[in-house]
Short mmCIF file of C-alpha atoms in Angstrom, two decimals:
data_model
loop_
_atom_site.label_atom_id
_atom_site.label_comp_id
_atom_site.label_asym_id
_atom_site.label_seq_id
_atom_site.Cartn_x
_atom_site.Cartn_y
_atom_site.Cartn_z
CA UNK A 1 0.99 -39.41 -33.58
CA UNK A 2 4.22 -38.10 -35.10
CA UNK A 3 7.32 -39.71 -34.20
CA UNK A 4 10.86 -37.90 -34.16
CA UNK A 5 14.22 -39.29 -33.64
CA UNK A 6 16.41 -36.31 -31.62
CA UNK A 7 19.76 -36.74 -30.92
CA UNK A 8 21.66 -34.64 -27.99
CA UNK A 9 24.91 -34.57 -30.34
CA UNK A 10 22.73 -32.46 -32.85
CA UNK A 11 24.62 -33.58 -35.79
CA UNK A 12 21.21 -34.07 -37.79
CA UNK A 13 21.13 -31.89 -41.27
CA UNK A 14 17.27 -31.93 -41.18
CA UNK A 15 15.37 -30.65 -38.52
CA UNK A 16 11.88 -32.26 -37.95
CA UNK A 17 8.63 -29.87 -38.38
CA UNK A 18 5.55 -29.74 -36.52
CA UNK A 19 2.39 -27.92 -37.95
CA UNK A 20 -0.23 -26.18 -35.70
CA UNK A 21 -2.59 -23.38 -35.85
CA UNK A 22 -3.96 -20.80 -33.53
CA UNK A 23 -6.88 -22.38 -31.20
CA UNK A 24 -5.14 -26.14 -31.45
CA UNK A 25 -5.31 -27.40 -27.49
CA UNK A 26 -4.11 -30.40 -26.28
CA UNK A 27 -4.55 -32.78 -29.32
CA UNK A 28 -1.00 -32.25 -30.93
CA UNK A 29 1.11 -34.84 -29.39
CA UNK A 30 4.53 -36.27 -30.50
CA UNK A 31 6.63 -38.85 -29.69
CA UNK A 32 10.22 -38.45 -28.98
CA UNK A 33 13.13 -41.23 -29.36
CA UNK A 34 16.06 -39.72 -27.97
CA UNK A 35 19.37 -40.85 -28.49
CA UNK A 36 23.25 -39.94 -28.07
CA UNK A 37 25.43 -40.41 -30.96
CA UNK A 38 22.47 -42.23 -32.42
CA UNK A 39 23.01 -44.79 -29.53
CA UNK A 40 19.45 -44.94 -27.46
CA UNK A 41 19.22 -42.43 -23.86
CA UNK A 42 18.50 -43.55 -20.77
CA UNK A 43 16.20 -41.03 -19.06
CA UNK A 44 16.02 -42.64 -15.82
CA UNK A 45 16.15 -40.02 -13.04
CA UNK A 46 16.07 -37.32 -15.51
CA UNK A 47 13.89 -34.04 -15.85
CA UNK A 48 12.83 -33.13 -19.49
CA UNK A 49 11.35 -30.06 -20.74
CA UNK A 50 9.89 -28.52 -23.77
CA UNK A 51 11.54 -24.79 -24.37
CA UNK A 52 11.17 -22.41 -26.97
CA UNK A 53 10.58 -18.78 -28.18
CA UNK A 54 7.60 -18.35 -30.32
CA UNK A 55 7.02 -16.12 -33.33
CA UNK A 56 5.82 -13.78 -31.06
CA UNK A 57 9.00 -13.66 -28.70
CA UNK A 58 6.88 -15.20 -25.96
CA UNK A 59 9.29 -17.80 -23.94
CA UNK A 60 7.92 -21.15 -23.53
CA UNK A 61 9.09 -23.65 -20.47
CA UNK A 62 7.14 -26.67 -20.06
CA UNK A 63 7.53 -29.68 -18.12
CA UNK A 64 3.94 -30.64 -17.71
CA UNK A 65 3.30 -31.87 -20.91
CA UNK A 66 6.23 -34.48 -20.73
CA UNK A 67 5.24 -38.14 -20.21
CA UNK A 68 8.04 -40.83 -20.24
CA UNK A 69 7.11 -43.92 -22.30
CA UNK A 70 10.18 -45.88 -21.40
CA UNK A 71 12.90 -43.99 -19.54
CA UNK A 72 15.13 -47.05 -20.41
CA UNK A 73 15.47 -46.62 -24.25
CA UNK A 74 14.43 -42.64 -24.06
CA UNK A 75 10.86 -42.92 -25.48
CA UNK A 76 8.63 -40.24 -24.07
CA UNK A 77 5.68 -38.06 -25.46
CA UNK A 78 4.95 -34.70 -25.63
CA UNK A 79 1.64 -32.80 -25.57
CA UNK A 80 1.52 -29.30 -26.88
CA UNK A 81 -0.46 -26.91 -24.66
CA UNK A 82 -2.97 -24.56 -26.03
CA UNK A 83 -0.65 -21.49 -25.42
CA UNK A 84 2.13 -23.07 -27.85
CA UNK A 85 -0.58 -22.45 -30.63
CA UNK A 86 -1.45 -18.72 -29.70
CA UNK A 87 0.88 -16.87 -31.87
CA UNK A 88 1.04 -17.39 -35.70
CA UNK A 89 4.30 -17.58 -37.36
CA UNK A 90 7.41 -19.83 -37.11
CA UNK A 91 9.13 -20.48 -33.62
CA UNK A 92 12.46 -18.90 -33.70
CA UNK A 93 13.48 -21.78 -31.75
CA UNK A 94 12.31 -25.13 -30.10
CA UNK A 95 13.97 -27.88 -28.57
CA UNK A 96 14.06 -30.36 -25.57
CA UNK A 97 16.35 -30.04 -22.68
CA UNK A 98 17.06 -32.66 -20.36
CA UNK A 99 18.56 -32.48 -16.71
CA UNK A 100 19.97 -34.79 -14.48
CA UNK A 101 21.38 -33.42 -11.38
CA UNK A 102 23.92 -30.41 -12.17
CA UNK A 103 24.46 -31.73 -15.88
CA UNK A 104 22.25 -30.72 -18.92
CA UNK A 105 21.95 -31.39 -22.45
CA UNK A 106 19.60 -30.41 -25.27
CA UNK A 107 18.47 -32.00 -28.74
CA UNK A 108 18.50 -30.52 -32.00
CA UNK A 109 16.30 -28.01 -32.85
CA UNK A 110 12.35 -28.63 -33.83
CA UNK A 111 10.98 -26.41 -36.94
CA UNK A 112 7.43 -25.58 -35.61
CA UNK A 113 5.30 -23.51 -37.89
CA UNK A 114 1.88 -21.90 -36.18
CA UNK A 115 -1.06 -21.05 -39.03
CA UNK A 116 -3.90 -18.46 -38.34
CA UNK A 117 -7.31 -18.91 -37.41
CA UNK A 118 -10.33 -17.24 -38.45
CA UNK A 119 -10.87 -15.77 -34.84
CA UNK A 120 -9.05 -12.42 -34.96
CA UNK A 121 -10.12 -12.07 -31.49
CA UNK A 122 -7.78 -14.81 -29.89
CA UNK A 123 -5.82 -14.34 -26.85
CA UNK A 124 -2.39 -13.29 -27.55
CA UNK A 125 0.35 -15.93 -26.13
CA UNK A 126 1.73 -15.72 -22.40
CA UNK A 127 4.80 -16.91 -21.48
CA UNK A 128 4.46 -20.52 -20.05
CA UNK A 129 6.62 -21.45 -17.08
CA UNK A 130 5.40 -24.71 -15.73
CA UNK A 131 8.37 -24.64 -13.25
CA UNK A 132 7.43 -20.85 -12.16
CA UNK A 133 3.75 -21.87 -11.34
CA UNK A 134 4.88 -24.97 -9.57
CA UNK A 135 7.06 -22.68 -7.51
CA UNK A 136 4.49 -20.13 -6.36
CA UNK A 137 2.38 -23.27 -5.17
CA UNK A 138 5.21 -24.85 -3.61
CA UNK A 139 5.81 -21.43 -1.71
CA UNK A 140 2.18 -20.90 -0.69
CA UNK A 141 1.86 -24.52 0.82
CA UNK A 142 5.28 -23.52 2.83
CA UNK A 143 3.56 -20.21 3.91
CA UNK A 144 0.26 -22.21 4.85
CA UNK A 145 2.44 -24.86 6.58
CA UNK A 146 4.63 -22.21 8.49
CA UNK A 147 1.39 -20.50 10.08
CA UNK A 148 -0.12 -23.61 11.04
CA UNK A 149 3.23 -24.67 13.14
CA UNK A 150 3.50 -21.30 14.54
CA UNK A 151 -0.07 -21.41 15.86
CA UNK A 152 0.51 -24.84 17.05
CA UNK A 153 3.67 -23.59 18.57
CA UNK A 154 2.23 -20.67 20.29
CA UNK A 155 -0.46 -22.90 21.40
CA UNK A 156 2.12 -24.99 23.15
CA UNK A 157 3.66 -22.01 24.99
CA UNK A 158 0.34 -21.28 26.43
CA UNK A 159 -0.01 -24.89 27.84
CA UNK A 160 3.81 -24.77 28.90
CA UNK A 161 2.97 -21.29 30.64
CA UNK A 162 -0.09 -22.69 32.51
CA UNK A 163 2.14 -25.93 33.81
CA UNK A 164 4.78 -23.55 35.26
CA UNK A 165 2.59 -21.41 36.92
CA UNK A 166 0.54 -24.57 38.69
CA UNK A 167 4.12 -25.88 39.72
CA UNK A 168 5.16 -22.80 41.03
CA UNK A 169 1.98 -22.46 42.81
CA UNK A 170 2.57 -25.85 44.16
CA UNK A 171 5.92 -25.24 45.36
CA UNK A 172 5.07 -22.16 46.90
CA UNK A 173 2.37 -24.12 49.01
CA UNK A 174 4.79 -26.78 49.55
CA UNK A 175 7.21 -24.14 50.90
CA UNK A 176 4.84 -22.41 53.14
CA UNK A 177 3.65 -25.65 54.68
CA UNK A 178 7.29 -26.74 55.31
CA UNK A 179 8.24 -23.38 56.85
CA UNK A 180 5.34 -23.82 59.20
CA UNK A 181 6.28 -27.04 60.13
CA UNK A 182 9.80 -26.35 60.41
CA UNK A 183 9.12 -23.45 63.01
CA UNK A 184 6.91 -25.63 65.04
CA UNK A 185 9.54 -28.47 65.27
CA UNK A 186 12.35 -25.77 66.17
CA UNK A 187 9.81 -24.48 69.02
CA UNK A 188 9.08 -27.73 70.14
CA UNK A 189 13.05 -28.74 70.17
CA UNK A 190 13.76 -25.80 72.11
CA UNK A 191 11.31 -26.47 74.64
CA UNK A 192 12.47 -30.13 75.20
CA UNK A 193 15.96 -28.94 75.47
CA UNK A 194 14.98 -26.23 77.87
CA UNK A 195 12.99 -29.09 80.16
CA UNK A 196 16.19 -31.38 80.45
CA UNK A 197 18.09 -31.68 83.24
CA UNK A 198 21.58 -32.06 81.63
CA UNK A 199 24.99 -30.38 81.69
CA UNK A 200 25.71 -27.59 79.68
CA UNK A 201 28.69 -27.09 77.55
CA UNK A 202 29.93 -24.44 80.06
CA UNK A 203 29.33 -26.91 83.12
CA UNK A 204 31.34 -29.77 81.25
CA UNK A 205 34.28 -27.71 80.49
CA UNK A 206 34.57 -26.56 83.97
CA UNK A 207 34.49 -30.15 85.17
CA UNK A 208 37.38 -31.11 82.55
CA UNK A 209 39.23 -28.09 83.20
CA UNK A 210 39.41 -28.81 87.01
CA UNK A 211 42.73 -28.63 88.94
CA UNK A 212 43.89 -31.89 90.41
CA UNK A 213 42.24 -30.99 93.65
CA UNK A 214 40.67 -34.13 94.98
CA UNK A 215 38.47 -32.12 97.27
CA UNK A 216 37.14 -30.29 94.52
CA UNK A 217 37.51 -32.45 91.54
CA UNK A 218 35.35 -35.61 90.47
CA UNK A 219 37.17 -38.74 89.43
CA UNK A 220 36.85 -39.83 85.51
CA UNK A 221 34.65 -42.76 87.01
CA UNK A 222 32.36 -40.06 88.90
CA UNK A 223 31.98 -37.71 85.90
CA UNK A 224 31.17 -40.71 83.05
CA UNK A 225 28.64 -41.82 85.81
CA UNK A 226 27.30 -38.10 86.18
CA UNK A 227 26.99 -37.74 82.32
CA UNK A 228 25.47 -41.21 81.84
CA UNK A 229 22.36 -40.44 84.49
CA UNK A 230 22.16 -37.04 82.76
CA UNK A 231 22.13 -37.58 78.91
CA UNK A 232 18.41 -39.00 77.80
CA UNK A 233 18.88 -39.57 73.64
CA UNK A 234 15.36 -40.13 73.60
CA UNK A 235 14.37 -36.79 74.27
CA UNK A 236 17.20 -35.11 72.54
CA UNK A 237 18.24 -33.83 68.62
CA UNK A 238 21.55 -35.44 68.39
CA UNK A 239 22.58 -34.31 64.86
CA UNK A 240 22.71 -30.52 64.68
CA UNK A 241 21.02 -28.05 62.53
CA UNK A 242 23.58 -25.48 62.73
CA UNK A 243 27.08 -25.02 64.11
CA UNK A 244 27.29 -24.09 67.98
CA UNK A 245 26.84 -20.09 67.55
CA UNK A 246 24.32 -20.37 65.41
CA UNK A 247 26.01 -20.13 61.85
CA UNK A 248 25.64 -22.69 58.88
CA UNK A 249 27.01 -26.29 59.40
CA UNK A 250 28.96 -25.48 56.50
CA UNK A 251 30.08 -23.05 53.62
CA UNK A 252 30.03 -24.69 50.24
CA UNK A 253 32.37 -22.53 47.86
CA UNK A 254 33.98 -25.20 45.60
CA UNK A 255 32.87 -28.29 43.98
CA UNK A 256 29.09 -28.77 43.67
CA UNK A 257 26.04 -28.17 46.33
CA UNK A 258 24.81 -31.39 45.32
CA UNK A 259 27.82 -33.50 46.50
CA UNK A 260 27.99 -31.26 49.63
CA UNK A 261 24.63 -32.19 50.68
CA UNK A 262 24.78 -35.65 50.13
CA UNK A 263 27.82 -36.23 52.10
CA UNK A 264 25.94 -35.09 55.12
CA UNK A 265 22.76 -36.66 54.55
CA UNK A 266 20.44 -37.97 55.70
CA UNK A 267 18.75 -35.04 58.46
CA UNK A 268 18.23 -31.21 58.16
CA UNK A 269 21.51 -29.12 57.95
CA UNK A 270 22.26 -25.30 57.46
CA UNK A 271 24.46 -23.88 54.75
CA UNK A 272 25.71 -20.81 53.04
CA UNK A 273 25.96 -21.41 49.05
CA UNK A 274 28.68 -19.13 46.92
CA UNK A 275 28.48 -18.93 43.13
CA UNK A 276 32.10 -20.70 43.02
CA UNK A 277 30.38 -24.02 43.08
CA UNK A 278 29.17 -25.38 39.57
CA UNK A 279 25.45 -26.21 40.05
CA UNK A 280 24.67 -22.78 41.69
CA UNK A 281 21.50 -20.95 40.56
CA UNK A 282 22.69 -18.75 37.25
CA UNK A 283 20.28 -16.01 38.40
CA UNK A 284 21.20 -15.96 42.17
CA UNK A 285 23.18 -13.15 43.85
CA UNK A 286 26.79 -13.98 44.90
CA UNK A 287 25.68 -16.44 47.84
CA UNK A 288 22.86 -17.73 49.51
CA UNK A 289 22.13 -19.24 53.27
CA UNK A 290 19.39 -21.88 53.23
CA UNK A 291 19.07 -25.24 54.37
CA UNK A 292 18.84 -28.96 52.86
CA UNK A 293 16.36 -32.05 54.25
CA UNK A 294 17.49 -35.40 53.31
CA UNK A 295 14.99 -37.46 54.27
CA UNK A 296 16.94 -40.40 53.42
CA UNK A 297 20.73 -40.54 51.61
CA UNK A 298 19.36 -40.16 48.03
CA UNK A 299 16.06 -38.14 48.62
CA UNK A 300 15.45 -34.40 49.37
CA UNK A 301 15.57 -30.92 48.60
CA UNK A 302 17.43 -27.71 49.21
CA UNK A 303 15.79 -24.44 49.91
CA UNK A 304 17.55 -21.14 50.21
CA UNK A 305 17.42 -17.38 49.58
CA UNK A 306 20.19 -15.07 48.30
CA UNK A 307 21.08 -11.70 49.66
CA UNK A 308 18.99 -9.86 46.91
CA UNK A 309 15.68 -11.71 48.26
CA UNK A 310 15.37 -14.25 45.90
CA UNK A 311 13.88 -17.54 46.91
CA UNK A 312 15.53 -20.89 45.24
CA UNK A 313 14.32 -24.52 45.51
CA UNK A 314 15.63 -27.76 44.13
CA UNK A 315 14.71 -31.35 44.47
CA UNK A 316 17.20 -34.34 44.85
CA UNK A 317 15.81 -37.87 43.74
CA UNK A 318 18.12 -40.86 43.66
CA UNK A 319 21.12 -39.06 44.47
CA UNK A 320 20.67 -36.16 41.37
CA UNK A 321 19.09 -33.12 40.82
CA UNK A 322 15.55 -32.95 39.25
CA UNK A 323 15.10 -29.95 37.36
CA UNK A 324 16.57 -26.71 37.21
CA UNK A 325 16.44 -24.56 40.09
CA UNK A 326 12.92 -23.10 40.67
CA UNK A 327 13.02 -18.96 41.76
CA UNK A 328 10.03 -18.41 44.01
CA UNK A 329 10.40 -14.64 44.68
CA UNK A 330 11.84 -11.78 42.85
CA UNK A 331 11.81 -10.46 39.41
CA UNK A 332 14.07 -12.54 37.61
CA UNK A 333 13.20 -15.17 35.01
CA UNK A 334 11.36 -18.54 35.32
CA UNK A 335 13.21 -21.13 33.95
CA UNK A 336 11.90 -24.87 33.29
CA UNK A 337 13.90 -27.63 31.97
CA UNK A 338 12.69 -30.56 29.89
CA UNK A 339 14.30 -33.45 28.08
CA UNK A 340 12.78 -35.71 25.78
CA UNK A 341 13.37 -38.76 23.12
CA UNK A 342 13.19 -35.99 20.38
CA UNK A 343 14.56 -32.79 22.22
CA UNK A 344 16.70 -31.61 25.22
CA UNK A 345 16.55 -28.23 26.49
CA UNK A 346 15.01 -25.35 28.78
CA UNK A 347 12.50 -22.77 28.66
CA UNK A 348 13.11 -19.37 29.94
CA UNK A 349 9.80 -16.90 30.73
CA UNK A 350 11.28 -13.51 31.33
CA UNK A 351 9.01 -10.36 31.25
CA UNK A 352 6.80 -10.69 27.88
CA UNK A 353 9.45 -12.98 26.01
CA UNK A 354 9.14 -16.67 25.94
CA UNK A 355 12.59 -18.23 24.80
CA UNK A 356 13.40 -22.26 24.36
CA UNK A 357 16.74 -23.35 23.77
CA UNK A 358 17.37 -26.78 22.91
CA UNK A 359 19.65 -29.63 21.21
CA UNK A 360 18.32 -32.56 19.00
CA UNK A 361 19.84 -35.75 20.58
CA UNK A 362 21.76 -38.18 18.64
CA UNK A 363 22.56 -34.91 16.41
CA UNK A 364 25.03 -32.33 16.29
CA UNK A 365 21.88 -29.74 15.65
CA UNK A 366 20.80 -27.06 17.97
CA UNK A 367 18.56 -24.41 17.77
CA UNK A 368 16.26 -21.89 19.64
CA UNK A 369 12.73 -20.59 19.30
CA UNK A 370 11.60 -16.97 20.85
CA UNK A 371 8.23 -15.23 21.19
CA UNK A 372 7.52 -11.91 22.10
CA UNK A 373 4.17 -9.92 21.17
CA UNK A 374 6.22 -8.39 18.02
CA UNK A 375 7.73 -11.54 16.60
CA UNK A 376 8.27 -15.23 16.40
CA UNK A 377 11.49 -16.40 15.59
CA UNK A 378 13.02 -19.81 15.09
CA UNK A 379 16.60 -21.14 13.94
CA UNK A 380 18.62 -24.61 13.87
CA UNK A 381 22.11 -24.58 13.58
CA UNK A 382 24.91 -27.24 13.18
CA UNK A 383 27.58 -28.02 15.43
CA UNK A 384 29.63 -25.04 13.91
CA UNK A 385 26.74 -22.36 14.05
CA UNK A 386 26.04 -22.38 10.93
CA UNK A 387 22.32 -21.46 10.17
CA UNK A 388 20.63 -24.94 8.80
CA UNK A 389 17.07 -23.35 8.49
CA UNK A 390 15.16 -20.76 9.98
CA UNK A 391 12.23 -18.58 10.34
CA UNK A 392 10.82 -15.15 11.59
CA UNK A 393 7.13 -13.95 11.69
CA UNK A 394 6.40 -10.50 12.65
CA UNK A 395 4.15 -7.38 11.37
CA UNK A 396 6.50 -7.07 8.10
CA UNK A 397 5.88 -10.55 6.48
CA UNK A 398 7.63 -14.44 6.95
CA UNK A 399 10.78 -14.87 6.22
CA UNK A 400 11.83 -18.46 5.33
CA UNK A 401 15.64 -19.74 5.29
CA UNK A 402 16.97 -23.23 4.10
CA UNK A 403 20.67 -23.36 3.84
CA UNK A 404 21.61 -20.38 1.58
CA UNK A 405 18.42 -19.98 0.15
CA UNK A 406 15.84 -17.70 1.61
CA UNK A 407 12.38 -16.27 0.76
CA UNK A 408 10.75 -13.26 2.11
CA UNK A 409 6.85 -13.22 2.03
CA UNK A 410 4.92 -9.89 2.58
CA UNK A 411 1.56 -8.58 2.31
CA UNK A 412 2.69 -6.76 -0.82
CA UNK A 413 4.24 -10.14 -2.32
CA UNK A 414 0.67 -11.67 -2.24
CA UNK A 415 -1.28 -8.60 -3.48
CA UNK A 416 -2.26 -7.69 -6.96
CA UNK A 417 -1.75 -3.69 -8.12
CA UNK A 418 -3.33 -2.61 -11.39
CA UNK A 419 -2.95 0.89 -13.22
CA UNK A 420 -3.73 1.81 -16.36
CA UNK A 421 -1.33 4.01 -18.60
CA UNK A 422 -1.95 5.65 -21.90
CA UNK A 423 1.14 5.26 -24.12
CA UNK A 424 0.29 7.22 -26.81
CA UNK A 425 -2.39 7.87 -29.84
CA UNK A 426 -5.20 7.30 -27.22
CA UNK A 427 -4.16 3.91 -26.69
CA UNK A 428 -4.77 2.52 -23.04
CA UNK A 429 -2.50 0.17 -21.62
CA UNK A 430 -3.68 -2.27 -18.11
CA UNK A 431 -0.17 -2.88 -16.03
CA UNK A 432 -0.90 -5.54 -13.54
CA UNK A 433 1.84 -6.54 -10.83
CA UNK A 434 1.69 -9.35 -8.64
CA UNK A 435 4.82 -10.36 -6.69
CA UNK A 436 8.20 -9.66 -8.92
CA UNK A 437 5.89 -9.95 -12.03
CA UNK A 438 4.69 -7.38 -14.31
CA UNK A 439 2.20 -7.76 -17.38
CA UNK A 440 1.05 -5.09 -19.80
CA UNK A 441 -1.92 -5.72 -21.83
CA UNK A 442 -3.84 -3.88 -24.90
CA UNK A 443 -7.55 -5.20 -25.43
CA UNK A 444 -8.48 -4.83 -28.83
CA UNK A 445 -9.46 -1.49 -29.48
CA UNK A 446 -9.22 0.59 -32.85
CA UNK A 447 -6.72 3.27 -32.77
CA UNK A 448 -5.18 5.72 -35.66
CA UNK A 449 -1.64 5.26 -35.54
CA UNK A 450 -0.70 8.15 -37.75
CA UNK A 451 2.98 8.24 -37.49
CA UNK A 452 5.74 5.94 -38.93
CA UNK A 453 9.40 6.06 -37.30
CA UNK A 454 12.33 4.29 -35.80
CA UNK A 455 13.10 4.49 -32.18
CA UNK A 456 10.97 7.21 -31.74
CA UNK A 457 10.27 8.53 -28.01
CA UNK A 458 6.85 8.03 -26.69
CA UNK A 459 5.83 11.23 -24.39
CA UNK A 460 4.41 8.55 -21.73
CA UNK A 461 6.98 6.20 -19.26
CA UNK A 462 6.07 3.33 -17.11
CA UNK A 463 5.10 4.60 -13.55
CA UNK A 464 7.39 3.32 -10.79
CA UNK A 465 6.59 0.00 -9.44
CA UNK A 466 6.19 -1.63 -13.03
CA UNK A 467 9.36 -0.84 -14.84
CA UNK A 468 11.21 -3.68 -15.96
CA UNK A 469 14.39 -5.40 -14.45
CA UNK A 470 16.06 -5.88 -18.24
CA UNK A 471 15.19 -3.97 -21.47
CA UNK A 472 11.98 -5.22 -22.97
CA UNK A 473 10.25 -5.06 -26.10
CA UNK A 474 6.21 -4.94 -26.53
CA UNK A 475 4.81 -6.12 -29.72
CA UNK A 476 1.60 -4.30 -30.78
CA UNK A 477 -0.45 -6.30 -33.36
CA UNK A 478 -2.41 -4.48 -35.88
CA UNK A 479 -5.13 -5.41 -38.39
CA UNK A 480 -7.76 -3.91 -40.55
CA UNK A 481 -10.40 -6.37 -40.86
CA UNK A 482 -8.64 -9.76 -42.03
CA UNK A 483 -5.39 -7.90 -43.07
CA UNK A 484 -2.92 -8.36 -40.97
CA UNK A 485 -0.24 -5.23 -40.91
CA UNK A 486 3.25 -4.86 -39.63
CA UNK A 487 3.23 -4.53 -36.00
CA UNK A 488 4.58 -1.74 -33.65
CA UNK A 489 7.30 -2.28 -31.62
CA UNK A 490 7.76 -0.69 -28.34
CA UNK A 491 11.09 -0.61 -26.42
CA UNK A 492 10.93 -0.48 -22.92
CA UNK A 493 13.72 0.60 -21.06
CA UNK A 494 14.50 -0.01 -17.50
CA UNK A 495 14.02 3.63 -16.17
CA UNK A 496 10.55 3.44 -17.59
CA UNK A 497 11.10 5.65 -20.81
CA UNK A 498 9.43 3.85 -23.89
CA UNK A 499 10.67 4.39 -27.71
CA UNK A 500 8.35 2.79 -30.51
CA UNK A 501 9.37 1.64 -34.24
CA UNK A 502 6.13 1.63 -36.68
CA UNK A 503 6.44 1.29 -40.51
CA UNK A 504 2.65 1.62 -41.50
CA UNK A 505 0.22 4.51 -40.18
CA UNK A 506 -3.68 4.42 -40.62
CA UNK A 507 -6.59 3.07 -38.51
CA UNK A 508 -5.80 -0.27 -36.91
CA UNK A 509 -7.19 -2.59 -34.47
CA UNK A 510 -4.61 -2.73 -31.69
CA UNK A 511 -3.95 -5.64 -29.34
CA UNK A 512 -0.82 -6.64 -27.21
CA UNK A 513 0.23 -8.61 -24.06
CA UNK A 514 4.01 -8.83 -22.72
CA UNK A 515 5.05 -9.93 -19.08
CA UNK A 516 8.45 -8.94 -17.25
CA UNK A 517 10.39 -9.02 -13.93
CA UNK A 518 10.51 -5.85 -11.62
CA UNK A 519 12.75 -4.85 -8.75
CA UNK A 520 10.97 -1.76 -8.34
CA UNK A 521 9.69 -0.88 -4.98
CA UNK A 522 5.80 -1.94 -4.69
CA UNK A 523 3.33 0.84 -5.87
CA UNK A 524 1.85 3.01 -2.95
#
């Protein structure tokens, strides 16, 4: 194992040297003692990468081969991957980068020489970007996790729907049973009142308004005696259900419905409620009429109908409302209020849409989730309505956002596209696209490159969907038996046009591989 002393001041006059041969794999290990102005460098919480450009212009960014031996004194090992020794020649540059938070520095250069081997069919180097592979893996894991969360929450929606439907049926049955009881009780009261031999209001008013005519008047004692004899409290309902003329006991048009009902408890009372009260049902018309039955001063319920035909029920327990107003008829939405240690909010079912709006206790966060046949969307906000995170799943794909970072996954992003292009001189190149990455490869083929020239325009051009984001250069390696010839350089422009530079003509075995990024629309 070689031991190199590298300093991030880059003041060393002699670069360390590493020799390798094409085909070497995982046995070339070097030990690095890192320093800063020749003092030991502490690697604690630092990320170390090997960064280089090979003789074939292959870019290398590798963190997988780094093994920290002693972070406190800046000692680590690096194992070269096989791709690092897959193209012969001297590296154009090579060094190690050190990143900690938003700070970054690099070491002095390392000279790397790669010798050729006897196998002229060896694969050419491909760009080594371990961090990109890690990102793709994490993105796939996030997509799988998001799909699992969506399925779990979809199942939860079904459970909520079944629970709400059951509760609505229970309330409807309860209302129907109590209406029948109320109608029976009113009929019984009317029958008993009609059978009583008591003074009517008109009769009492007549008695109280008699003129002072002793012959036609009763004394106070005589009236009290007669009233006492007529009154039978055991057989009469002393607390009124309505006003004397049949109108509601009270019209509540300010404050809260709850406080008005509690102030008149216990018993049954009829009311008119208006939307000027602060706890009025949000989906009701401007006013509704009904009754409140309070079995005690703190337990009961309110049952009322609005002028649009909607019927609403809400329960009182321990002098407070339990849940939200439940609408039993009409075409409006169904609302269910929920509260737990982790979430507090309201779920609404309206038409084909289910929406949950919630807050997270003990935080300043809030959010919503909405599901319909076309999409599922969820968002979490902070106290100033800035988006913390969100997701959206529809037929076009999955959109994920975390702060100011976002990613869109579609079927195209996870599909592989391939086409073949004849670039000239009967040489076929295979173009492969996955996501935003395009690879051009020419598999070992014998062809006659009959022309020489510099920056000569080729007839062929890259098709849409595979064109580079920035101009790129493809190196076509040529050999005749064991003789290596000067390669052909293909200059690829962003519009897909290609120009070549070639200094040697003749029959050669040609091979090449190059990779770039594209922003083209996906191929059709």
